[in-house]
mmCIF file of C-alpha atoms in Angstrom:
data_model
loop_
_atom_site.group_PDB
_atom_site.id
_atom_site.type_symbol
_atom_site.label_atom_id
_atom_site.label_comp_id
_atom_site.label_asym_id
_atom_site.label_seq_id
_atom_site.Cartn_x
_atom_site.Cartn_y
_atom_site.Cartn_z
ATOM 1 C CA VAL A 1048 -9.207 -8.829 -3.747
ATOM 2 C CA GLY A 1049 -9.714 -6.563 -0.894
ATOM 3 C CA TYR A 1050 -12.734 -5.080 0.372
ATOM 4 C CA ALA A 1051 -13.756 -1.600 -0.768
ATOM 5 C CA PHE A 1052 -14.846 -1.019 2.869
ATOM 6 C CA GLY A 1053 -12.435 -0.020 5.676
ATOM 7 C CA ASP A 1054 -12.037 0.744 9.395
ATOM 8 C CA ARG A 1055 -11.618 4.409 10.372
ATOM 9 C CA ALA A 1056 -9.184 3.240 12.989
ATOM 10 C CA ASP A 1057 -6.790 2.415 10.141
ATOM 11 C CA LEU A 1058 -6.039 6.216 10.012
ATOM 12 C CA ALA A 1059 -4.301 6.132 13.420
ATOM 13 C CA ARG A 1060 -2.775 2.684 12.682
ATOM 14 C CA LEU A 1061 -1.114 4.005 9.793
ATOM 15 C CA GLY A 1062 -0.557 7.518 11.009
ATOM 16 C CA TRP A 1063 -2.302 8.639 7.860
ATOM 17 C CA GLN A 1064 -3.084 12.441 7.660
ATOM 18 C CA LEU A 1065 -6.019 13.335 5.337
ATOM 19 C CA ALA A 1066 -5.646 16.662 3.617
ATOM 20 C CA PRO A 1067 -7.457 19.448 5.429
ATOM 21 C CA ASP A 1068 -10.298 19.545 2.801
ATOM 22 C CA GLU A 1069 -10.683 15.567 2.686
ATOM 23 C CA VAL A 1070 -12.977 13.597 4.887
ATOM 24 C CA LEU A 1071 -13.734 9.760 4.768
ATOM 25 C CA VAL A 1072 -16.732 8.522 3.002
ATOM 26 C CA GLU A 1073 -18.988 7.075 5.676
ATOM 27 C CA LEU A 1074 -21.415 4.143 4.917
ATOM 28 C CA ILE A 1075 -25.041 4.922 6.078
ATOM 29 C CA ASN A 1076 -25.614 1.370 7.384
ATOM 30 C CA PRO A 1077 -22.387 -0.422 7.628
ATOM 31 C CA MET A 1078 -22.195 -4.178 8.492
ATOM 32 C CA SER A 1079 -19.579 -3.394 11.239
ATOM 33 C CA GLU A 1080 -17.322 -0.750 12.675
ATOM 34 C CA GLU A 1081 -14.466 -2.338 10.731
ATOM 35 C CA GLN A 1082 -16.219 -1.750 7.615
ATOM 36 C CA ALA A 1083 -17.787 1.593 8.318
ATOM 37 C CA VAL A 1084 -16.024 3.877 5.640
ATOM 38 C CA LEU A 1085 -14.924 3.296 2.029
ATOM 39 C CA ARG A 1086 -11.136 2.863 1.824
ATOM 40 C CA TRP A 1087 -8.990 5.779 0.989
ATOM 41 C CA THR A 1088 -5.860 3.708 0.379
ATOM 42 C CA LEU A 1089 -5.201 0.112 -0.567
ATOM 43 C CA ALA A 1090 -2.551 -0.169 2.082
ATOM 44 C CA PRO A 1091 -4.685 -1.406 5.094
ATOM 45 C CA SER A 1092 -6.278 -4.458 3.145
ATOM 46 C CA LEU A 1093 -2.867 -5.267 1.623
ATOM 47 C CA LEU A 1094 -1.355 -5.379 5.287
ATOM 48 C CA ARG A 1095 -4.244 -7.398 6.708
ATOM 49 C CA ALA A 1096 -3.914 -9.832 3.677
ATOM 50 C CA VAL A 1097 -0.074 -10.192 4.480
ATOM 51 C CA SER A 1098 -0.914 -10.722 8.124
ATOM 52 C CA ASN A 1099 -3.478 -13.393 7.408
ATOM 53 C CA ASN A 1100 -1.041 -15.269 5.310
ATOM 54 C CA ARG A 1101 1.738 -14.917 7.808
ATOM 55 C CA ARG A 1102 -0.507 -16.372 10.716
ATOM 56 C CA ARG A 1103 -1.196 -19.399 8.399
ATOM 57 C CA GLY A 1104 2.538 -19.998 8.110
ATOM 58 C CA VAL A 1105 3.119 -18.492 4.563
ATOM 59 C CA ALA A 1106 6.440 -16.827 4.991
ATOM 60 C CA ASP A 1107 6.962 -15.463 1.469
ATOM 61 C CA VAL A 1108 4.050 -13.120 0.440
ATOM 62 C CA HIS A 1109 3.970 -11.078 -2.663
ATOM 63 C CA LEU A 1110 0.512 -9.519 -3.157
ATOM 64 C CA TYR A 1111 -0.916 -6.927 -5.671
ATOM 65 C CA GLU A 1112 -4.093 -5.295 -6.053
ATOM 66 C CA MET A 1113 -5.770 -2.816 -8.242
ATOM 67 C CA GLY A 1114 -8.825 -1.180 -7.082
ATOM 68 C CA ALA A 1115 -10.888 2.020 -6.277
ATOM 69 C CA VAL A 1116 -10.232 4.230 -3.421
ATOM 70 C CA PHE A 1117 -12.607 6.931 -2.272
ATOM 71 C CA ILE A 1118 -12.267 10.424 -0.739
ATOM 72 C CA THR A 1119 -14.866 13.150 -0.401
ATOM 73 C CA ALA A 1120 -15.125 16.739 1.312
ATOM 74 C CA GLU A 1121 -17.763 18.401 3.420
ATOM 75 C CA GLY A 1122 -20.796 19.188 1.343
ATOM 76 C CA ARG A 1123 -19.712 17.219 -1.648
ATOM 77 C CA LYS A 1124 -22.620 14.823 -2.935
ATOM 78 C CA GLN A 1125 -20.351 12.338 -4.636
ATOM 79 C CA PRO A 1126 -16.925 10.960 -3.508
ATOM 80 C CA LYS A 1127 -13.679 11.194 -5.690
ATOM 81 C CA GLU A 1128 -13.040 7.795 -6.846
ATOM 82 C CA ARG A 1129 -9.512 6.955 -7.948
ATOM 83 C CA ILE A 1130 -8.168 3.788 -9.478
ATOM 84 C CA MET A 1131 -4.968 2.509 -7.742
ATOM 85 C CA VAL A 1132 -2.554 -0.412 -7.957
ATOM 86 C CA GLY A 1133 -0.763 -1.464 -4.780
ATOM 87 C CA GLY A 1134 1.691 -4.113 -3.640
ATOM 88 C CA ALA A 1135 2.998 -5.819 -0.691
ATOM 89 C CA LEU A 1136 6.092 -7.799 -0.382
ATOM 90 C CA THR A 1137 7.623 -9.748 2.610
ATOM 91 C CA GLY A 1138 9.822 -12.704 3.007
ATOM 92 C CA SER A 1139 12.069 -13.534 0.069
ATOM 93 C CA TRP A 1140 11.783 -14.352 -3.733
ATOM 94 C CA ASN A 1141 13.418 -17.685 -3.325
ATOM 95 C CA ARG A 1142 13.511 -20.777 -1.139
ATOM 96 C CA PRO A 1143 16.893 -21.041 0.537
ATOM 97 C CA GLY A 1144 19.368 -23.638 -0.952
ATOM 98 C CA TRP A 1145 22.614 -24.993 0.175
ATOM 99 C CA ASP A 1146 24.402 -22.347 -2.293
ATOM 100 C CA ASP A 1147 21.774 -19.720 -2.237
ATOM 101 C CA PRO A 1148 20.624 -18.315 1.175
ATOM 102 C CA ALA A 1149 17.267 -16.739 1.262
ATOM 103 C CA ARG A 1150 17.408 -12.859 1.509
ATOM 104 C CA ALA A 1151 14.779 -10.754 3.019
ATOM 105 C CA LEU A 1152 12.922 -8.429 0.623
ATOM 106 C CA ASP A 1153 13.651 -4.716 0.920
ATOM 107 C CA PHE A 1154 13.161 -1.191 -0.528
ATOM 108 C CA PHE A 1155 15.202 -2.162 -3.551
ATOM 109 C CA ASP A 1156 13.031 -5.248 -4.274
ATOM 110 C CA GLY A 1157 9.908 -2.995 -4.355
ATOM 111 C CA LYS A 1158 11.650 -0.561 -6.671
ATOM 112 C CA GLY A 1159 12.629 -3.555 -9.047
ATOM 113 C CA VAL A 1160 8.795 -4.627 -9.045
ATOM 114 C CA LEU A 1161 8.023 -1.033 -10.249
ATOM 115 C CA GLU A 1162 10.965 -1.188 -12.722
ATOM 116 C CA THR A 1163 9.406 -4.304 -14.350
ATOM 117 C CA LEU A 1164 5.810 -2.690 -14.217
ATOM 118 C CA PHE A 1165 6.802 0.461 -15.825
ATOM 119 C CA GLU A 1166 8.995 -1.400 -18.326
ATOM 120 C CA SER A 1167 6.064 -3.627 -19.325
ATOM 121 C CA LEU A 1168 3.900 -0.555 -19.801
ATOM 122 C CA HIS A 1169 6.572 1.416 -21.902
ATOM 123 C CA VAL A 1170 6.785 4.259 -19.256
ATOM 124 C CA GLU A 1171 10.161 5.642 -19.748
ATOM 125 C CA ARG A 1172 10.337 8.818 -17.685
ATOM 126 C CA TRP A 1173 10.009 7.768 -14.215
ATOM 127 C CA GLY A 1174 11.930 7.633 -10.921
ATOM 128 C CA VAL A 1175 11.933 7.940 -7.141
ATOM 129 C CA ARG A 1176 12.513 10.795 -4.674
ATOM 130 C CA ALA A 1177 13.194 10.285 -1.092
ATOM 131 C CA CYS A 1178 10.056 11.316 1.136
ATOM 132 C CA GLU A 1179 8.788 10.767 4.465
ATOM 133 C CA ARG A 1180 5.342 9.003 5.152
ATOM 134 C CA PRO A 1181 4.145 8.334 8.736
ATOM 135 C CA TRP A 1182 3.407 4.734 7.860
ATOM 136 C CA LEU A 1183 6.992 4.036 6.189
ATOM 137 C CA GLN A 1184 10.473 3.894 7.525
ATOM 138 C CA ALA A 1185 12.338 7.193 7.307
ATOM 139 C CA GLY A 1186 15.223 6.587 4.822
ATOM 140 C CA ARG A 1187 13.543 3.636 3.270
ATOM 141 C CA SER A 1188 10.568 5.445 1.596
ATOM 142 C CA ALA A 1189 10.035 7.537 -1.739
ATOM 143 C CA GLU A 1190 7.598 9.299 -3.828
ATOM 144 C CA VAL A 1191 7.209 7.535 -7.300
ATOM 145 C CA ILE A 1192 7.450 10.117 -10.032
ATOM 146 C CA VAL A 1193 6.319 9.747 -13.750
ATOM 147 C CA ALA A 1194 7.040 12.579 -16.172
ATOM 148 C CA GLY A 1195 7.607 14.843 -13.486
ATOM 149 C CA ASP A 1196 4.447 14.169 -11.560
ATOM 150 C CA VAL A 1197 4.183 12.321 -8.194
ATOM 151 C CA VAL A 1198 1.781 9.182 -8.846
ATOM 152 C CA GLY A 1199 2.513 7.240 -5.652
ATOM 153 C CA TRP A 1200 4.706 6.013 -3.007
ATOM 154 C CA LEU A 1201 7.079 3.066 -2.019
ATOM 155 C CA GLY A 1202 8.683 2.026 1.062
ATOM 156 C CA GLU A 1203 9.274 -0.317 3.877
ATOM 157 C CA VAL A 1204 6.542 -0.268 6.546
ATOM 158 C CA SER A 1205 7.439 1.420 9.880
ATOM 159 C CA PRO A 1206 7.848 -0.842 12.839
ATOM 160 C CA ASP A 1207 4.857 0.836 14.540
ATOM 161 C CA VAL A 1208 2.578 0.039 11.573
ATOM 162 C CA LEU A 1209 3.950 -3.473 11.431
ATOM 163 C CA ASP A 1210 3.028 -3.941 15.176
ATOM 164 C CA ALA A 1211 -0.533 -2.431 14.670
ATOM 165 C CA PHE A 1212 -1.288 -5.023 11.825
ATOM 166 C CA GLU A 1213 0.613 -8.051 13.788
ATOM 167 C CA LEU A 1214 3.365 -8.218 11.391
ATOM 168 C CA GLY A 1215 6.529 -9.637 12.765
ATOM 169 C CA SER A 1216 8.799 -9.258 9.789
ATOM 170 C CA PRO A 1217 9.461 -6.312 7.341
ATOM 171 C CA VAL A 1218 7.014 -5.496 4.562
ATOM 172 C CA VAL A 1219 7.544 -3.454 1.415
ATOM 173 C CA LEU A 1220 4.529 -1.462 0.362
ATOM 174 C CA PHE A 1221 3.534 0.713 -2.679
ATOM 175 C CA GLU A 1222 0.720 2.330 -4.147
ATOM 176 C CA LEU A 1223 0.349 4.255 -7.508
ATOM 177 C CA SER A 1224 -2.410 6.042 -9.418
ATOM 178 C CA VAL A 1225 -3.418 3.828 -12.358
ATOM 179 C CA PRO A 1226 -4.415 6.807 -14.711
ATOM 180 C CA ALA A 1227 -1.358 8.845 -13.919
#
């Protein structure tokens, strides 16, 4: 479970651009600068959790989270709250054996997780379409589409973001709108 609070500096770490009419929801009396805004995405908390596990010697990390994200606009009294589900995968699925070497997780493993999720939810009309996001590697990222609507994104985290979150190995990250 990640915190609903976030660090505004994560915008720069991710290279995330808010829409022109969007602003972060700032807390009036935050506990610290690292928890001064409400999170606008699950990505930073997932990446921090992966980083914490890696620093403690856990090589294979597969984390999933469902929670609220918040965004507002100038003059709006209440922020928009959206329920999202996200995941972060690094390492491999299996431990290496004499006849089965470990293979690093990649974009297609993340897509496989989504296939399993959508199959269990009986979502039949879905797919992915190549796109670019600053926090994801070009050529290894995609929009997730359900019934013709973009409901999220999936991809391998860019090297700059891996460095910013002190992650030395590739990470696959995704985030989807639960209601959509």
